[in-house]
Amino acid sequence: MPQTSAADVGFRAAFAGGEPQTRGTVGRFRWDEKGLYVAYSSPGPYKAEGKAIWKDDCMELMVSPGTKAEKVYQFALSAAGQYTDIFRQLDPPRPSDPNWEARGVRHSVKREAGSWSAEVFVPWTVFEDPAPK
C-alpha cells in the first residue's frame, strides 16, 4: 500500500435475511497514480466454508466513478478467499456482462481464530474513467 495515512471507515451491515449483526468491521482506503488500495478487517466469528462466495462472510466494494451513477464496478471477496467482479451499466441500463473481468485486480485474505482481513488492489485501468487527481 502507499505510504500515506488513511482513517478507518466503518461499514454498514448488509444482509439477505435474518438479524443484522454489528461487528466493528473497518476498512481503509488509499490511492496513488497506479490504483485504489483497500484494507478490510472484521472480528469473528466468521463463516468461511468456501462453497459459494455469497454463503460465506464477504466484503463487497462498489465503485461508481464520475459525478453521476452511470456505471457500477463491484468487487467481492469472501473470508474463504473466493473472488468475483461485476460491472453494471446503469445509464442507459443494461444487464451485467458475465464475461467482464477486472484485469489486474490483486487480492488476499488472512484468517485467524478471532478475525479475518482482506486486501484488494484495483488498478485505475479497470475503470473507463481517468484516475482521480
Short mmCIF file of C-alpha atoms in Angstrom, two decimals:
data_model
loop_
_atom_site.label_atom_id
_atom_site.label_comp_id
_atom_site.label_asym_id
_atom_site.label_seq_id
_atom_site.Cartn_x
_atom_site.Cartn_y
_atom_site.Cartn_z
CA MET A 1 0.00 0.00 0.00
CA PRO A 2 1.11 3.57 -0.49
CA GLN A 3 2.90 5.14 2.45
CA THR A 4 0.18 7.63 3.33
CA SER A 5 -2.16 7.67 6.27
CA ALA A 6 -5.81 6.68 5.99
CA ALA A 7 -8.52 6.86 8.60
CA ASP A 8 -10.72 3.87 9.40
CA VAL A 9 -14.05 3.80 7.59
CA GLY A 10 -16.94 1.93 9.19
CA PHE A 11 -19.04 -0.45 7.12
CA ARG A 12 -22.80 -0.70 7.21
CA ALA A 13 -24.48 -4.05 7.77
CA ALA A 14 -25.86 -5.59 4.59
CA PHE A 15 -27.59 -8.92 4.77
CA ALA A 16 -30.01 -11.08 2.85
CA GLY A 17 -32.25 -12.01 5.75
CA GLY A 18 -32.03 -12.83 9.42
CA GLU A 19 -30.85 -10.44 12.06
CA PRO A 20 -28.16 -7.92 11.14
CA GLN A 21 -25.05 -8.10 13.29
CA THR A 22 -22.73 -5.24 14.14
CA ARG A 23 -19.18 -6.47 14.44
CA GLY A 24 -16.94 -3.43 14.32
CA THR A 25 -15.79 -4.06 10.75
CA VAL A 26 -13.48 -1.39 9.37
CA GLY A 27 -11.82 -0.55 6.08
CA ARG A 28 -9.04 1.74 4.96
CA PHE A 29 -8.86 3.28 1.52
CA ARG A 30 -5.79 4.73 -0.17
CA TRP A 31 -4.88 5.55 -3.75
CA ASP A 32 -1.97 6.60 -5.83
CA GLU A 33 -1.24 7.00 -9.54
CA LYS A 34 -1.49 3.19 -10.00
CA GLY A 35 -4.83 2.42 -8.39
CA LEU A 36 -7.10 2.03 -5.37
CA TYR A 37 -5.99 0.07 -2.31
CA VAL A 38 -8.49 -1.31 0.20
CA ALA A 39 -7.71 -2.96 3.53
CA TYR A 40 -10.62 -4.60 5.36
CA SER A 41 -10.83 -6.30 8.74
CA SER A 42 -13.68 -7.91 10.61
CA PRO A 43 -13.73 -9.56 14.01
CA GLY A 44 -15.03 -13.12 14.29
CA PRO A 45 -16.79 -15.31 14.40
CA TYR A 46 -16.99 -15.60 10.62
CA LYS A 47 -18.13 -18.15 8.07
CA ALA A 48 -15.54 -19.37 5.54
CA GLU A 49 -16.63 -22.72 4.13
CA GLY A 50 -15.62 -21.93 0.55
CA LYS A 51 -18.71 -23.47 -1.05
CA ALA A 52 -20.10 -20.23 -2.51
CA ILE A 53 -18.89 -16.64 -2.19
CA TRP A 54 -22.30 -15.29 -1.16
CA LYS A 55 -22.81 -18.01 1.50
CA ASP A 56 -19.64 -17.08 3.38
CA ASP A 57 -18.87 -13.80 5.09
CA CYS A 58 -17.60 -11.45 2.43
CA MET A 59 -16.64 -7.87 1.77
CA GLU A 60 -18.05 -6.02 -1.20
CA LEU A 61 -16.63 -2.85 -2.68
CA MET A 62 -18.75 -0.90 -5.13
CA VAL A 63 -17.23 1.97 -7.09
CA SER A 64 -19.18 4.40 -9.26
CA PRO A 65 -16.70 6.85 -10.83
CA GLY A 66 -17.68 10.23 -12.10
CA THR A 67 -20.33 12.68 -10.99
CA LYS A 68 -23.34 10.57 -11.99
CA ALA A 69 -24.02 6.95 -11.10
CA GLU A 70 -23.86 5.69 -14.69
CA LYS A 71 -21.63 2.69 -14.03
CA VAL A 72 -21.04 0.48 -11.01
CA TYR A 73 -17.99 -1.73 -10.57
CA GLN A 74 -18.40 -4.36 -7.86
CA PHE A 75 -15.59 -6.36 -6.25
CA ALA A 76 -16.38 -9.09 -3.70
CA LEU A 77 -14.00 -11.24 -1.67
CA SER A 78 -15.08 -13.91 0.81
CA ALA A 79 -13.42 -14.95 4.05
CA ALA A 80 -12.56 -18.23 2.27
CA GLY A 81 -10.68 -16.29 -0.43
CA GLN A 82 -13.22 -16.56 -3.25
CA TYR A 83 -13.34 -13.50 -5.51
CA THR A 84 -15.71 -12.11 -8.12
CA ASP A 85 -16.07 -8.87 -10.02
CA ILE A 86 -19.17 -7.47 -11.70
CA PHE A 87 -19.78 -4.48 -13.97
CA ARG A 88 -23.22 -2.86 -14.33
CA GLN A 89 -24.14 -0.12 -16.80
CA LEU A 90 -26.93 1.95 -15.24
CA ASP A 91 -27.40 4.78 -17.74
CA PRO A 92 -28.53 3.54 -20.15
CA PRO A 93 -29.49 0.42 -18.17
CA ARG A 94 -28.02 -2.86 -19.39
CA PRO A 95 -27.75 -6.32 -17.82
CA SER A 96 -24.46 -7.27 -16.17
CA ASP A 97 -21.90 -8.77 -18.53
CA PRO A 98 -20.94 -12.23 -17.18
CA ASN A 99 -17.73 -12.18 -19.27
CA TRP A 100 -16.45 -8.86 -17.92
CA GLU A 101 -13.22 -9.19 -15.97
CA ALA A 102 -11.42 -6.57 -13.91
CA ARG A 103 -7.91 -7.22 -15.20
CA GLY A 104 -5.04 -6.53 -12.84
CA VAL A 105 -7.01 -6.74 -9.58
CA ARG A 106 -4.99 -8.36 -6.81
CA HIS A 107 -6.45 -9.64 -3.55
CA SER A 108 -5.53 -11.63 -0.47
CA VAL A 109 -7.28 -12.93 2.64
CA LYS A 110 -5.89 -13.70 6.09
CA ARG A 111 -7.91 -15.74 8.58
CA GLU A 112 -7.20 -16.04 12.28
CA ALA A 113 -9.21 -17.57 15.09
CA GLY A 114 -10.78 -14.26 16.12
CA SER A 115 -10.90 -12.28 12.88
CA TRP A 116 -10.42 -12.18 9.14
CA SER A 117 -8.96 -9.49 6.94
CA ALA A 118 -8.59 -8.80 3.24
CA GLU A 119 -6.63 -6.54 0.94
CA VAL A 120 -7.67 -5.57 -2.57
CA PHE A 121 -5.82 -3.54 -5.20
CA VAL A 122 -7.82 -2.22 -8.18
CA PRO A 123 -5.75 -0.55 -10.92
CA TRP A 124 -7.23 2.56 -12.48
CA THR A 125 -7.13 0.79 -15.85
CA VAL A 126 -10.18 -1.25 -14.74
CA PHE A 127 -12.36 1.85 -14.91
CA GLU A 128 -13.29 3.58 -18.13
CA ASP A 129 -12.81 6.92 -16.36
CA PRO A 130 -9.45 8.56 -15.70
CA ALA A 131 -7.76 8.28 -12.33
CA PRO A 132 -8.82 10.92 -9.79
CA LYS A 133 -6.47 13.83 -9.18
#
